[in-house]
CSV table of C-alpha atoms in Angstrom, one decimal:
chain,number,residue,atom,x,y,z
B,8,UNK,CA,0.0,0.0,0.0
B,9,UNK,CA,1.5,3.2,-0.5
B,10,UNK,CA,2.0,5.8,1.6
B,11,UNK,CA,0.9,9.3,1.0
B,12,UNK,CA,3.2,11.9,1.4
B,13,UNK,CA,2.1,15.7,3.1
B,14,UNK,CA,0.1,17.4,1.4
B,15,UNK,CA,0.7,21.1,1.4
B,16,UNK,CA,-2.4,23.3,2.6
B,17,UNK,CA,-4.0,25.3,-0.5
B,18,UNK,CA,-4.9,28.8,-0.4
B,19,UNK,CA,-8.4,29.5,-0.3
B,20,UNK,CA,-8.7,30.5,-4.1
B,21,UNK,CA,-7.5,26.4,-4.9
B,22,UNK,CA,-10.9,25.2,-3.3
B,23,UNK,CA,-13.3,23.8,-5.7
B,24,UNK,CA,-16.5,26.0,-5.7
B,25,UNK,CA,-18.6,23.6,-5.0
B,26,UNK,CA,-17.1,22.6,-1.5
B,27,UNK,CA,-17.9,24.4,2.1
B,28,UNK,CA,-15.6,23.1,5.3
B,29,UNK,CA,-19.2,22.6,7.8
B,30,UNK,CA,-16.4,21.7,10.5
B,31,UNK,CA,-13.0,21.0,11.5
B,32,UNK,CA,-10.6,21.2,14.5
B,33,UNK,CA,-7.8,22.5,15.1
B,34,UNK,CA,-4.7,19.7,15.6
B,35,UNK,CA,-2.4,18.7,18.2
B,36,UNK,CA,0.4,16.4,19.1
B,37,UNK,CA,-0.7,13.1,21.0
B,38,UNK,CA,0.6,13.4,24.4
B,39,UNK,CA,-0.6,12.2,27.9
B,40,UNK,CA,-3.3,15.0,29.1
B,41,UNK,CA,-3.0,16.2,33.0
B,42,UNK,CA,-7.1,14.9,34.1
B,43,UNK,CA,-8.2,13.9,30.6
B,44,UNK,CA,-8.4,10.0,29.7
B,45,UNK,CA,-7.9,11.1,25.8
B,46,UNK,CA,-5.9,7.5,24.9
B,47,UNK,CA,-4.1,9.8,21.9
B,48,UNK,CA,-0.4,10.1,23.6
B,49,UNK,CA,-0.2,6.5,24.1
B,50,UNK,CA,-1.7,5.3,21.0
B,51,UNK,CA,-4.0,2.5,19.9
B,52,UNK,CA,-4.4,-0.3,18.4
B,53,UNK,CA,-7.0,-2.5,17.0
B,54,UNK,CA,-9.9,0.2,18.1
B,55,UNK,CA,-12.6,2.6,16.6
B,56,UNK,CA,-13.1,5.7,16.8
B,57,UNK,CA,-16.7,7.5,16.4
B,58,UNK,CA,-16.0,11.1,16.3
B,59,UNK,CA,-19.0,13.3,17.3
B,60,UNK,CA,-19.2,16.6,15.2
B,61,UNK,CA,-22.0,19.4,14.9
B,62,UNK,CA,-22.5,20.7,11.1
B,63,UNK,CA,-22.5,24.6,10.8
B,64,UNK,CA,-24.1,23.9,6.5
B,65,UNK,CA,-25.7,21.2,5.0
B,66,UNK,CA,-25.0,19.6,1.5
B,67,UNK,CA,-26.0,16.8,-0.6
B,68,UNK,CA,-22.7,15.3,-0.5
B,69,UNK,CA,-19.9,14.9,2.3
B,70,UNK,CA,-16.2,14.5,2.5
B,71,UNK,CA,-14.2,14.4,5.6
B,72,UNK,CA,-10.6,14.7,6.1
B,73,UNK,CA,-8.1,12.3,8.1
B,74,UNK,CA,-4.8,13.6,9.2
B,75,UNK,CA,-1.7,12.5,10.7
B,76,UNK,CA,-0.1,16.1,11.2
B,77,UNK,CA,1.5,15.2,14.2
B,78,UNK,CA,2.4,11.9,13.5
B,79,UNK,CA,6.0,10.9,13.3
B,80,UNK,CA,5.4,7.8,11.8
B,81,UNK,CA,3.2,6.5,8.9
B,82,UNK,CA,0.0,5.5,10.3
B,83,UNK,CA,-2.5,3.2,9.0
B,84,UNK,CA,-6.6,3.7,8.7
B,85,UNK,CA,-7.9,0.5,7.8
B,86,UNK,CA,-12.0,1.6,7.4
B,87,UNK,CA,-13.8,4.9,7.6
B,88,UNK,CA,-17.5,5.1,7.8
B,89,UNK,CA,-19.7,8.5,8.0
B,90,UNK,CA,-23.5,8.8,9.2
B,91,UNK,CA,-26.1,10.9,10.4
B,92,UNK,CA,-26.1,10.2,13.9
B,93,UNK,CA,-29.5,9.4,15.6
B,94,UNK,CA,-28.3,9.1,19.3
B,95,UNK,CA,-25.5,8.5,21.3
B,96,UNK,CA,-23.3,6.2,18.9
B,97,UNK,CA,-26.2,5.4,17.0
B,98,UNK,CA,-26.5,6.1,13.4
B,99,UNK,CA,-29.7,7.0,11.3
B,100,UNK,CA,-30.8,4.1,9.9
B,101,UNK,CA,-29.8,4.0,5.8
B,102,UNK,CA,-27.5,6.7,6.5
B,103,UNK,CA,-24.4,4.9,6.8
B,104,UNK,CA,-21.8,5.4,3.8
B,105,UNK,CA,-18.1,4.0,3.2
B,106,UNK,CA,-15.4,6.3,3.1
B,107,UNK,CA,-12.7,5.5,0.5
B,108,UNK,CA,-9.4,7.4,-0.3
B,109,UNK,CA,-8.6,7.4,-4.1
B,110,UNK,CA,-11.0,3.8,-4.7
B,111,UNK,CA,-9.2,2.3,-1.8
B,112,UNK,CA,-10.8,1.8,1.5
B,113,UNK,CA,-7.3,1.5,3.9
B,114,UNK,CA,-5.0,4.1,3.8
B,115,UNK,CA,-1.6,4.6,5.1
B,116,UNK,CA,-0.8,8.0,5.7
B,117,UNK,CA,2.6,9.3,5.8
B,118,UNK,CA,3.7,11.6,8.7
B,119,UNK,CA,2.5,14.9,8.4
B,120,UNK,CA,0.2,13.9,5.8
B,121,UNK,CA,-3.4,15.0,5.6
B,122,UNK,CA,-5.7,13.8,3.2
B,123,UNK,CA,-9.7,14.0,1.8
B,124,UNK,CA,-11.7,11.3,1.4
B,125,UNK,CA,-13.8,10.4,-2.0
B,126,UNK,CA,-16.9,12.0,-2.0
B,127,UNK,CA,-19.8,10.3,-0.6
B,128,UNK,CA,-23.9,11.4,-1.5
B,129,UNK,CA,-25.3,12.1,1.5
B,130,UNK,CA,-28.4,14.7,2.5
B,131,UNK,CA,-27.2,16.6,5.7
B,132,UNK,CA,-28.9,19.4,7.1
B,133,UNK,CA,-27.3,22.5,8.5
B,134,UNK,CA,-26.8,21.9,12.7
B,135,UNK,CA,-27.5,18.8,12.5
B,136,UNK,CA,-24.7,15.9,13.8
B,137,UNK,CA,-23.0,13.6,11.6
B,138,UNK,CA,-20.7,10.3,13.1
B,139,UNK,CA,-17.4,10.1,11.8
B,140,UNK,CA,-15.5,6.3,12.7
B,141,UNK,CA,-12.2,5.5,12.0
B,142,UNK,CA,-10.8,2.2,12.3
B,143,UNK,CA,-7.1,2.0,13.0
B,144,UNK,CA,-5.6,-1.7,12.9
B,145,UNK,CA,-2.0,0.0,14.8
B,146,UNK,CA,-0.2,0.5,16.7
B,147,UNK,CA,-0.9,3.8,15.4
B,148,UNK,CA,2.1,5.7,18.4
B,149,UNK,CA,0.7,8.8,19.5
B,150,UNK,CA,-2.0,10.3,17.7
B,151,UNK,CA,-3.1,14.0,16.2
B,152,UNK,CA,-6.1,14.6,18.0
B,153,UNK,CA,-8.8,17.5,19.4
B,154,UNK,CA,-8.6,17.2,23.3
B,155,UNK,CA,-11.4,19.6,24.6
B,156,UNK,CA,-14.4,19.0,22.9
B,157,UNK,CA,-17.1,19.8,24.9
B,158,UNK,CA,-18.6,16.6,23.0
B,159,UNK,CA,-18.7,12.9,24.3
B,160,UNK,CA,-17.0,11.3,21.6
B,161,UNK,CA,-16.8,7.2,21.8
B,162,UNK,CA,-14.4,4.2,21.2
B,163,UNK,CA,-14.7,0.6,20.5
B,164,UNK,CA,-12.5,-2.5,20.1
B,165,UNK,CA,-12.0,-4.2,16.8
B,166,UNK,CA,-13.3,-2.4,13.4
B,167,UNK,CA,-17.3,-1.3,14.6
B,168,UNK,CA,-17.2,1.5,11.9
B,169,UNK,CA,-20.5,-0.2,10.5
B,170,UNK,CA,-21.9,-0.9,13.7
B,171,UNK,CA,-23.4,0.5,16.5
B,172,UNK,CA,-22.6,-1.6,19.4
B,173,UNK,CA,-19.8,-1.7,22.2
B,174,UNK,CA,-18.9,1.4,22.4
B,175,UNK,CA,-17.4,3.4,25.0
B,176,UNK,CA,-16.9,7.4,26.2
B,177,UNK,CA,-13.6,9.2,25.0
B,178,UNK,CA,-13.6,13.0,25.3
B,179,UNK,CA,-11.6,13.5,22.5
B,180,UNK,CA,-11.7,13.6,18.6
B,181,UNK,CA,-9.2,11.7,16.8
B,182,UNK,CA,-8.1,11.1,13.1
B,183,UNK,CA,-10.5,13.6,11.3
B,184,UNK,CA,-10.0,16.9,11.5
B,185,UNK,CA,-12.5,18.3,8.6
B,186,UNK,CA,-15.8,17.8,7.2
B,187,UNK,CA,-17.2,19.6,4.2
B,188,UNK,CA,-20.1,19.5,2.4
B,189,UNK,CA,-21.7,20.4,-1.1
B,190,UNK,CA,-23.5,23.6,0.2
B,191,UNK,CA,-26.4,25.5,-1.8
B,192,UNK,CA,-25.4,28.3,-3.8
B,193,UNK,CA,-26.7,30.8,-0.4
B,194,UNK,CA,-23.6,29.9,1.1
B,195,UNK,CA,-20.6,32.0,-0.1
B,196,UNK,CA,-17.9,30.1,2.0
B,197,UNK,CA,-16.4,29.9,5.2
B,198,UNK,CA,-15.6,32.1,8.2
B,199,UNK,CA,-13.1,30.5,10.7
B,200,UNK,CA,-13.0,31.3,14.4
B,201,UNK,CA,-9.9,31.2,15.6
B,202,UNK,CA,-8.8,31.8,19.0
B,203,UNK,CA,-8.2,29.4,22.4
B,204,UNK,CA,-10.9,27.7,24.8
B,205,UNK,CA,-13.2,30.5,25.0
B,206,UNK,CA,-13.8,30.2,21.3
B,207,UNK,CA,-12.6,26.2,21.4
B,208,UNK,CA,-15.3,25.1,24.5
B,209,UNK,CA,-15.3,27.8,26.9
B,210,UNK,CA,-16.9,26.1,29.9
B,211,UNK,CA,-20.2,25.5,27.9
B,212,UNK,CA,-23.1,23.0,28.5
B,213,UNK,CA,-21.7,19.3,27.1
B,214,UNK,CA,-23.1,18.0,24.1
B,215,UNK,CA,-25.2,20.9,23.6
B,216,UNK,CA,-23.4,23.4,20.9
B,217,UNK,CA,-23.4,26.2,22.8
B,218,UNK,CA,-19.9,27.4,21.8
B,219,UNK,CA,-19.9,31.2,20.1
B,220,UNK,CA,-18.9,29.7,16.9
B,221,UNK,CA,-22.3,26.8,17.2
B,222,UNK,CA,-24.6,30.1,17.8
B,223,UNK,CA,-23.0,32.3,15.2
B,224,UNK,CA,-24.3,29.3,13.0
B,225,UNK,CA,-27.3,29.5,14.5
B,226,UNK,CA,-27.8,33.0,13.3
B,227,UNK,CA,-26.1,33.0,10.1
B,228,UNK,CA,-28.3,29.9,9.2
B,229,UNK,CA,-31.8,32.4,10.0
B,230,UNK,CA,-29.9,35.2,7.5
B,231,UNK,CA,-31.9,35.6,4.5
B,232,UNK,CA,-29.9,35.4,0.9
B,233,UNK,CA,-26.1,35.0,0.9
B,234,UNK,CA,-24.3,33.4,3.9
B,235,UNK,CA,-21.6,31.7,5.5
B,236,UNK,CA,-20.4,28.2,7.1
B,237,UNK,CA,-18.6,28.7,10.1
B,238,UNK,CA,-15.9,26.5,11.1
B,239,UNK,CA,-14.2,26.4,14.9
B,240,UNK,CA,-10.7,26.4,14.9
B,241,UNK,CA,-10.1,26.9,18.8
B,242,UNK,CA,-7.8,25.7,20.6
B,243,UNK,CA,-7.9,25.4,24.7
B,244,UNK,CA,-4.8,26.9,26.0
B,245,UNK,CA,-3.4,28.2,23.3
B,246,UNK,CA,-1.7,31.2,22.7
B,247,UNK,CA,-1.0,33.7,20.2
B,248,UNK,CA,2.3,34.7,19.6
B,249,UNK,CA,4.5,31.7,21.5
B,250,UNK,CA,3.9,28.2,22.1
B,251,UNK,CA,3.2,26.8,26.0
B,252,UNK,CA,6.5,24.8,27.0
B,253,UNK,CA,5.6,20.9,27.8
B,254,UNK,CA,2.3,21.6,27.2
B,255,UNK,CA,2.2,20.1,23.8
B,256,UNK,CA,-2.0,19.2,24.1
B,257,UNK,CA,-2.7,22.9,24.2
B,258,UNK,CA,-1.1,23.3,20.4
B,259,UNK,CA,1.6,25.6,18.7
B,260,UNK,CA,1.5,29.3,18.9
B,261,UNK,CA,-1.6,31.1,17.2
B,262,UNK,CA,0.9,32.6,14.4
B,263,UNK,CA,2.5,28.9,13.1
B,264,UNK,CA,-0.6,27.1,12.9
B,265,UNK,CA,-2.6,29.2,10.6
B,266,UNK,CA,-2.1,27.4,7.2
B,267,UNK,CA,-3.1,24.4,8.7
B,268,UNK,CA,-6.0,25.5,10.4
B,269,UNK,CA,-7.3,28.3,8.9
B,270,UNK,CA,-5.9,28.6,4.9
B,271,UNK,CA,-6.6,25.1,4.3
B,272,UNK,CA,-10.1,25.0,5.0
B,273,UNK,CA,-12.5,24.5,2.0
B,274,UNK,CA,-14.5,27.8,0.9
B,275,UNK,CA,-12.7,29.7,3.4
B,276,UNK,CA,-13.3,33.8,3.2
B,277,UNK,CA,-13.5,35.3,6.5
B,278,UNK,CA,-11.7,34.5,10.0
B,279,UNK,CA,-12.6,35.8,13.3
B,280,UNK,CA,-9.5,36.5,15.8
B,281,UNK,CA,-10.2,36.5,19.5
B,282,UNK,CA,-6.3,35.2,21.3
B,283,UNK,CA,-4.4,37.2,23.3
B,284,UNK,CA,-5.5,36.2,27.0
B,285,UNK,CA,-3.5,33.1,27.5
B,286,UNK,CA,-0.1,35.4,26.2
B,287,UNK,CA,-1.1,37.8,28.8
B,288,UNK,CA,-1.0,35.1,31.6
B,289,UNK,CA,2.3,34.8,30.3
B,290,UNK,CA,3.5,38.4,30.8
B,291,UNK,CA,3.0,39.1,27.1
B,292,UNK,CA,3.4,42.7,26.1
B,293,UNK,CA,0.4,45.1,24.1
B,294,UNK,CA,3.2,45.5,21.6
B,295,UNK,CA,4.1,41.7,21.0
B,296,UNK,CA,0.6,40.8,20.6
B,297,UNK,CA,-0.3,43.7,18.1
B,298,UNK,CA,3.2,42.5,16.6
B,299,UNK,CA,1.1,38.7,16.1
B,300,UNK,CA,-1.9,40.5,15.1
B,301,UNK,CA,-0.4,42.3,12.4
B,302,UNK,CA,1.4,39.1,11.2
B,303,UNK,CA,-1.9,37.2,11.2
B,304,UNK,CA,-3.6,40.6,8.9
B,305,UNK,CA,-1.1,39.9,7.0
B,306,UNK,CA,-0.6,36.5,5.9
B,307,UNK,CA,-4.5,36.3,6.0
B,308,UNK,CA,-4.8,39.0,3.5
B,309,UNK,CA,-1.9,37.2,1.3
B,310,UNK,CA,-4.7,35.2,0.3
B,311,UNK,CA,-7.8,37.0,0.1
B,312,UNK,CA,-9.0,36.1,3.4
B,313,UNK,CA,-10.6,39.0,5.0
B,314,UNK,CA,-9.8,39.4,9.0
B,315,UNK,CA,-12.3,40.3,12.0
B,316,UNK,CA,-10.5,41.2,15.3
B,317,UNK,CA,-12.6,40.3,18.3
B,318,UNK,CA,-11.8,42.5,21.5
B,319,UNK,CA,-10.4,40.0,24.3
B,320,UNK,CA,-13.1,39.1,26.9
B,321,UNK,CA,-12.7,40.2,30.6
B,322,UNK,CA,-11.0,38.2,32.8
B,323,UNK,CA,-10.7,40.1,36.0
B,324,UNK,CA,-10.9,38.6,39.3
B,325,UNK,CA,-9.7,35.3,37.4
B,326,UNK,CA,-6.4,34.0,37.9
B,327,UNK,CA,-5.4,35.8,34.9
B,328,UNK,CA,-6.0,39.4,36.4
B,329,UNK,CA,-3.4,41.4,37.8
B,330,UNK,CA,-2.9,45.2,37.2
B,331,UNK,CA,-0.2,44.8,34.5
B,332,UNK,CA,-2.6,42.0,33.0
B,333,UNK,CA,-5.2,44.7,33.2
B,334,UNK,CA,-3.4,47.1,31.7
B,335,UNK,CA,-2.0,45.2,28.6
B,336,UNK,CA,-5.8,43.6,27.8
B,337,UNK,CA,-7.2,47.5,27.9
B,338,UNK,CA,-3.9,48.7,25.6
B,339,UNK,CA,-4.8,45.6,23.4
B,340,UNK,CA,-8.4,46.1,22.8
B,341,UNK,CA,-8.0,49.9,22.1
B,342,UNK,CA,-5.3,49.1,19.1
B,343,UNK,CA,-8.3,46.5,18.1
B,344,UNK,CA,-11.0,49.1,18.0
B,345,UNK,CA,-9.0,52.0,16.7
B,346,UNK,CA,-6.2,50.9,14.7
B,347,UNK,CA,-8.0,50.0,11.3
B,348,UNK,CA,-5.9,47.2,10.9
B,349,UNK,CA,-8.9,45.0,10.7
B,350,UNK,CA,-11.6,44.2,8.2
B,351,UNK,CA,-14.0,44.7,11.2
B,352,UNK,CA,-14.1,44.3,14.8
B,353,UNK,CA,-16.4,42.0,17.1
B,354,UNK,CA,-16.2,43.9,20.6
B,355,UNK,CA,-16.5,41.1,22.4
B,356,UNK,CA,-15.7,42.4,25.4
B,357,UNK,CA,-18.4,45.0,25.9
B,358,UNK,CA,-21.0,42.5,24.8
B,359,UNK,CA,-19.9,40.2,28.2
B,360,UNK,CA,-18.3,43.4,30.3
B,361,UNK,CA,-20.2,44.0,34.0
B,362,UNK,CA,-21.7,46.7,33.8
B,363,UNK,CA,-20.0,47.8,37.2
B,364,UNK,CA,-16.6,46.8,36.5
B,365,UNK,CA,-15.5,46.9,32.4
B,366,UNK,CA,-12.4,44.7,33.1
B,367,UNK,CA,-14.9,41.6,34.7
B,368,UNK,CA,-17.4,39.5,33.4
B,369,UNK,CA,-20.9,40.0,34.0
B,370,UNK,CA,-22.2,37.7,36.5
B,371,UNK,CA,-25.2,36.8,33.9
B,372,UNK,CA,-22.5,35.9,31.7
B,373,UNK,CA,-19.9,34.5,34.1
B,374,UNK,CA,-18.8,30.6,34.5
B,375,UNK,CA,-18.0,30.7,37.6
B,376,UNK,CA,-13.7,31.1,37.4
B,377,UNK,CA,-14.4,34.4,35.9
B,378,UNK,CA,-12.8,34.2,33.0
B,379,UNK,CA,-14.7,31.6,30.4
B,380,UNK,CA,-18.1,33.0,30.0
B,381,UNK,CA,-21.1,30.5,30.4
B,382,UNK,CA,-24.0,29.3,27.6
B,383,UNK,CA,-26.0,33.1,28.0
B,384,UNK,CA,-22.4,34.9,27.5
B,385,UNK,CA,-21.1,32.8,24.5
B,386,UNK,CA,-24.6,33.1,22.7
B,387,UNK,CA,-23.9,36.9,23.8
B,388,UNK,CA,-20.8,36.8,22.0
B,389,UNK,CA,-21.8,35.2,19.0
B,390,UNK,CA,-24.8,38.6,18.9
B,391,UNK,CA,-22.4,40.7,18.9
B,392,UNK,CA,-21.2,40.0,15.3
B,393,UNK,CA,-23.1,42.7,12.6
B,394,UNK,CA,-23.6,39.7,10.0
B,395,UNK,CA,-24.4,42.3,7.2
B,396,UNK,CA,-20.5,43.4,7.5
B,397,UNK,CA,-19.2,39.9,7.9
B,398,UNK,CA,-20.9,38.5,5.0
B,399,UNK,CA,-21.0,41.8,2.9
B,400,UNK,CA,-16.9,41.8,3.6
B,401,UNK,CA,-16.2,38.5,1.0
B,402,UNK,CA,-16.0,38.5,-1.9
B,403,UNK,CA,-18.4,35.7,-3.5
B,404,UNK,CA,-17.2,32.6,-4.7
C-alpha cells in the first residue's frame, strides 16, 4: 500500500467552488493529558473511533478529512465510515456510507500527511450531527487529536465502523480533522474562528453546541440570501504569539498554525480573531501581541481572506488578572477598536463586560472562574457580530 506523502495546505482561491468546510478542529500532538483520559499520547491499536461533530451547513454530499499532522510515523486507517447520527453512537438508519481514499478503502498516511476522502452522497442538514468512525488496525504511536471537545465522543475495540454496538466514552476527537459539504449556492464560503478555549469550549453545556462559533451558526443559518459556514478552529490553552513549554495538548503558537487550520479550510473567506489572553497570563506585552496580530492581517490578507479582530473578553478577578494583565488587555483592545488594521471588529468584550466593573465578566454571563463565560455569555458573543459586515466583507465565490 503506498503511503501518502504531506500534502501542502492550499490557499483558499484552490478550493473547488462547490465545496464548504461545515467543520474542523484545530490539531495537536498526541501526548498524555494532566485529568483527561484522551488515549491519543499512548496510542491504539486495533480500536474505533466514532468522532462526534455538529455541522455549521448542509449539503447533498460529504467528505471528511483524516490527518496524521503530528504523526511521526506512517500510520494506518484501515475503514472509515460517516453517518447521520441518531443518538448516542447510533446512526440513522440508511444513512451509513463508506469512506474511500482514491477507490481504496485502507489508507496509510505518511507523517505529516493529511488527506480528503472520495466524495460520498449524503443529505445533511445545517446543525445537525454527523458520526465520523475511523478504524485503526495500529499500533498507530501517538496520535493528532482534538482534546477539549465539549462533545462525548466514543471508542470501541475491533473495526465497529458499520456498527453500533460496544462502544465506550472518550472526550476526544481523533483522526479527522474536517468535514465539508456540497452547500447550496446561499452559502458563499467559510468564516473560521480562531482563537483558544473561549472560542474552542469555553466552559459550555456538554453536548449541547453552545460554543460562540455553534450560535453564530445559529444566526447566520436564520440570514436571508447569501451566507456563511462557520468553522471552529479553537484551541484550549493556546496562545498567540509563542507556544506553551511541555504543554504540547494545548497546540503551537496562534501565528505557526494558521495554514493548517485556517488557509486550508474548504471555501474559506472570512476568519474571526479573539487570542491574546493566555499570552497575557504569560507576561506578554500590548506590543508583541499587536506584533502577532499584524502578522496574522497579513498573511490572511496574502490570500484573500478578510480578518475580523474580536476584543479580548474580561478576565478580571480570574487567575489571569493582575494590574499589568489589566493594563496590557485594555492597551490591546484599544489598538483592536482604533487601529484600522482590521476588516472589522467583534467587541466582544463589551458585549460580556459587567456593567459595574469593564475589566470583569458580567455575572449573567460568568462561569464561575471568571474568566470563560457560560451558555448566556457565549450566545452573547456570537450577537455581537453585525452579520451584514461579515458577509457583505467577502467576496463571492
Amino acid at each position: 500500500m503506498p503511503i501518502l506523502a504531506l500534502l501542502a495546505a492550499p490557499a483558499a482561491s484552490a478550493h473547488p467552488a462547490s465545496w464548504t468546510a461545515s467543520w474542523a478542529a484545530g490539531d495537536v500532538v498526541g501526548s498524555e493529558i494532566p485529568g483527561n483520559p484522551c488515549p491519543a499520547g499512548a496510542g491504539l491499536t486495533d480500536r474505533t473511533v466514532r468522532n462526534v461533530v455538529f455541522l455549521s451547513a448542509g449539503g447533498d454530499r460529504v467528505r471528511v478529512r483524516v490527518t496524521n499532522s503530528f504523526g511521526t510515523a506512517p500510520m494506518t486507517i484501515g475503514h472509515a465510515t460517516v453517518a447521520r447520527q441518531a443518538a448516542g453512537p447510533d446512526a440513522v438508519p440508511g444513512t451509513l456510507r463508506d469512506l474511500t481514499f482514491g477507490g481504496r478503502r485502507s489508507v496509510t498516511l505518511a507523517a505529516g500527511a493529511r488527506l480528503l476522502s472520495d466524495p460520498v452522497p449524503l443529505e445533511v442538514a445545517a446543525l445537525s450531527t454527523l458520526l465520523v468512525s475511523v478504524y485503526v488496525p495500529g499500533p498507530t504511536g501517538p496520535i493528532t487529536n482534538h482534546p477539549f471537545t465539549a462533545q462525548g465522543n466514543y471508542l470501541a475495540t475491533g473495526d465497529r465502523t458499520r456498527s453500533g454496538g460496544g462502544f465506550a466514552d472518550t472526550p476526544c476527537w481523533m483522526f479527522a480533522d474536517a468535514v465539508d459539504v456540497t452547500a447550496s449556492p446561499r452559502v458563499v464560503g467559510s468564516v473560521v474562528a480562531f482563537g483558544d478555549s473561549i472560542t474552542d469550549t469555553a466552559n459550555t453545556t456538554g453536548n449541547a453546541n453552545h460554543r460562540w462559533p455553534d450560535f453564530l451558526s445559529r444566526r447566520l443559518r436564520a440570514l436571508p440570501g447569501p451566507t456563511l459556514s462557520v468553522v471552529n478552529a479553537g484551541l484550549g490553552g493556546n496562545r498567540l504569539v509563542a507556544d506553551r513549554p511541555g504543554q504540547p495538548y494545548y497546540g503551537v503558537a496562534g501565528v505557526t498554525r494558521l495554514s493548517r487550520d485556517v488557509f486550508s479550510q474548504a471555501g474559506v473567506r472570512a476568519m474571526i480573531l479573539l487570542e491574546g489572553v493566555n499570552d497575557i497570563g504569560y507576561g506578554a506585552t500590548a506590543a508583541e501581541l499587536v506584533d502577532g496580530y499584524r502578522r496574522v492581517i497579513h498573511a490572511a490578507h496574502a490570500r484573500g481572506v478578510r480578518v475580523f479582530g474580536g476584543t479580548l473578553t474580561p478576565f478580571g478577578n480570574s487567575f489571569v488578572d493582575s494590574p499589568a494583565a489589566r493594563r496590557t488587555w485594555s492597551d490591546v483592545n484599544a489598538w483592536i477598536r482604533t487601529s484600522g488594521a482590521f476588516d472589522g471588529v467583534a467587541d466582544f468584550a463589551a458585549a460580556t463586560a459587567s456593567p459595574a466593573d469593564p475589566a470583569a465578566l458580567d455575572p449573567r454571563y460568568d462561569s464561575g472562574d471568571h474568566l470563560h463565560p457560560n451558555d448566556a455569555g457565549t450566545e452573547a458573543m456570537a450577537n455581537a457580530l453585525d452579520l451584514p459586515a461579515l458577509v457583505g466583507s467577502v467576496r463571492p465565490r
